[in-house]
Coordinates of C-alpha atoms in Angstrom, one line a residue:
M1 CA 107.3 137.0 88.4
L2 CA 110.0 134.5 89.4
L3 CA 111.5 137.1 91.8
S4 CA 108.0 137.5 93.3
L5 CA 107.6 133.8 93.9
E6 CA 111.1 133.5 95.4
R7 CA 110.3 136.4 97.9
S8 CA 106.9 134.8 98.8
F9 CA 108.6 131.5 99.4
T10 CA 111.3 133.1 101.5
V11 CA 108.7 135.0 103.6
S12 CA 106.6 131.8 104.1
W13 CA 109.7 130.0 105.2
I14 CA 110.7 132.7 107.7
I15 CA 107.2 132.8 109.1
S16 CA 107.2 129.0 109.5
L17 CA 110.6 129.2 111.2
V18 CA 109.4 131.9 113.6
I19 CA 106.3 129.8 114.5
L20 CA 108.4 126.7 115.1
I21 CA 110.8 128.6 117.3
A22 CA 107.9 130.1 119.3
L23 CA 106.4 126.6 119.8
L24 CA 109.7 125.2 120.9
A25 CA 110.2 128.1 123.4
Y26 CA 106.7 127.5 124.8
A27 CA 107.4 123.8 125.2
L28 CA 110.7 124.5 127.0
F29 CA 109.1 127.1 129.2
N30 CA 106.4 124.6 130.3
F31 CA 108.9 121.8 130.8
F32 CA 111.2 123.9 133.1
S33 CA 108.3 125.5 135.0
Q34 CA 106.9 122.0 135.7
R35 CA 110.2 120.8 137.0
R36 CA 110.5 123.8 139.3
A37 CA 106.9 123.2 140.6
V38 CA 107.1 119.6 141.6
K39 CA 109.6 116.9 142.6
P40 CA 109.1 113.6 140.9
L41 CA 109.5 110.6 143.1
S42 CA 110.0 106.9 142.3
Q43 CA 107.4 104.5 143.7
E44 CA 109.6 103.6 146.6
E45 CA 110.2 107.3 147.5
F46 CA 106.5 108.0 147.1
I47 CA 105.6 105.1 149.4
E48 CA 108.0 106.4 152.1
G49 CA 106.3 109.8 152.3
Y50 CA 102.7 109.7 151.2
R51 CA 101.3 108.4 154.4
K52 CA 102.6 111.5 156.2
A53 CA 101.3 113.8 153.5
Q54 CA 98.1 114.7 151.6
L55 CA 97.6 112.3 148.8
F56 CA 95.6 113.5 145.8
D57 CA 94.6 111.7 142.6
V58 CA 94.0 114.4 140.0
R59 CA 92.4 112.1 137.4
E60 CA 88.7 112.4 136.6
P61 CA 86.2 110.6 138.9
N62 CA 85.5 107.7 136.5
E63 CA 89.3 107.0 136.4
Y64 CA 89.5 107.2 140.2
E65 CA 86.6 104.9 140.6
G66 CA 88.3 102.4 138.3
G67 CA 91.1 102.1 140.8
H68 CA 93.2 104.3 143.0
I69 CA 96.0 104.3 145.5
L70 CA 94.8 103.5 149.0
G71 CA 94.2 106.7 151.0
A72 CA 94.1 109.0 147.9
R73 CA 91.4 111.7 147.7
N74 CA 90.1 112.6 144.2
V75 CA 90.6 116.2 143.3
P76 CA 90.5 116.3 139.5
L77 CA 92.7 118.7 137.7
T78 CA 89.6 120.3 136.1
Q79 CA 88.4 121.2 139.7
I80 CA 91.7 122.0 141.5
K81 CA 91.3 125.8 141.4
T82 CA 87.8 125.6 142.9
R83 CA 88.8 123.1 145.6
L84 CA 92.0 124.7 147.0
T85 CA 90.4 124.9 150.4
E86 CA 90.7 121.1 150.7
L87 CA 94.5 121.3 150.4
R88 CA 96.6 122.4 153.4
Q89 CA 99.7 124.5 152.8
D90 CA 101.4 123.2 156.0
K91 CA 101.6 119.6 154.9
P92 CA 103.4 118.0 151.9
I93 CA 101.2 117.3 148.9
Y94 CA 101.6 114.1 146.9
L95 CA 100.0 114.0 143.5
Y96 CA 99.4 111.4 140.8
C97 CA 97.5 111.0 137.7
Q98 CA 97.5 108.3 135.0
N99 CA 101.0 109.1 133.6
S100 CA 102.3 112.3 135.3
M101 CA 101.1 114.9 132.8
R102 CA 98.0 116.2 134.7
S103 CA 99.8 116.0 138.1
A104 CA 102.6 118.2 136.7
K105 CA 100.0 120.7 135.6
A106 CA 98.2 120.5 139.0
A107 CA 101.6 121.2 140.6
Q108 CA 102.1 124.3 138.5
I109 CA 98.7 125.6 139.6
L110 CA 99.4 124.9 143.2
R111 CA 102.8 126.5 143.1
K112 CA 101.2 129.7 141.7
K113 CA 98.8 129.6 144.6
G114 CA 101.6 129.5 147.2
Y115 CA 102.0 125.8 147.8
T116 CA 105.7 124.7 147.9
D117 CA 106.1 121.2 149.2
I118 CA 104.7 119.3 146.2
Y119 CA 105.7 115.8 145.0
Q120 CA 104.6 113.6 142.1
L121 CA 104.6 109.9 141.4
K122 CA 107.0 109.4 138.5
G123 CA 105.3 107.5 135.7
G124 CA 101.8 107.9 137.3
F125 CA 99.2 105.4 138.3
K126 CA 99.9 103.2 135.3
Q127 CA 103.4 102.4 136.7
W128 CA 102.1 101.8 140.3
T129 CA 102.5 98.3 141.6
G130 CA 101.5 98.9 145.2
K131 CA 98.1 98.4 146.8
I132 CA 95.1 99.9 145.2
R133 CA 91.4 100.1 145.9
S134 CA 89.4 99.0 142.9
G135 CA 86.2 100.6 141.9
K136 CA 82.8 99.0 142.1

């Protein structure tokens, strides 16, 4: 009986370890694929280039209405695959969201669809100190 309990504990421990390694591998894969898909820019770098590019806020409409960077168009991450015709492949794409998570995911989607010149506001809208348009 004791030997059986030891085996069962060992098997459980091995399964837990395999699951942990798989989760870690998945997180690392996502991290590196996001880094390959988008170039993060400081606010100063972002300001230098976004007026010559397409500027997209990938937050949800209620977040966008609460305040957004002047000139930004709202294309929520949840709609990006269905609204690809609004994005030109021949011009740089500047993305931002609240804190950079959704814009990184949007960049991955765009990269898979053939877009290559993609930039992201480091730290997202919550770090933005430039001009904004406030909602109603």
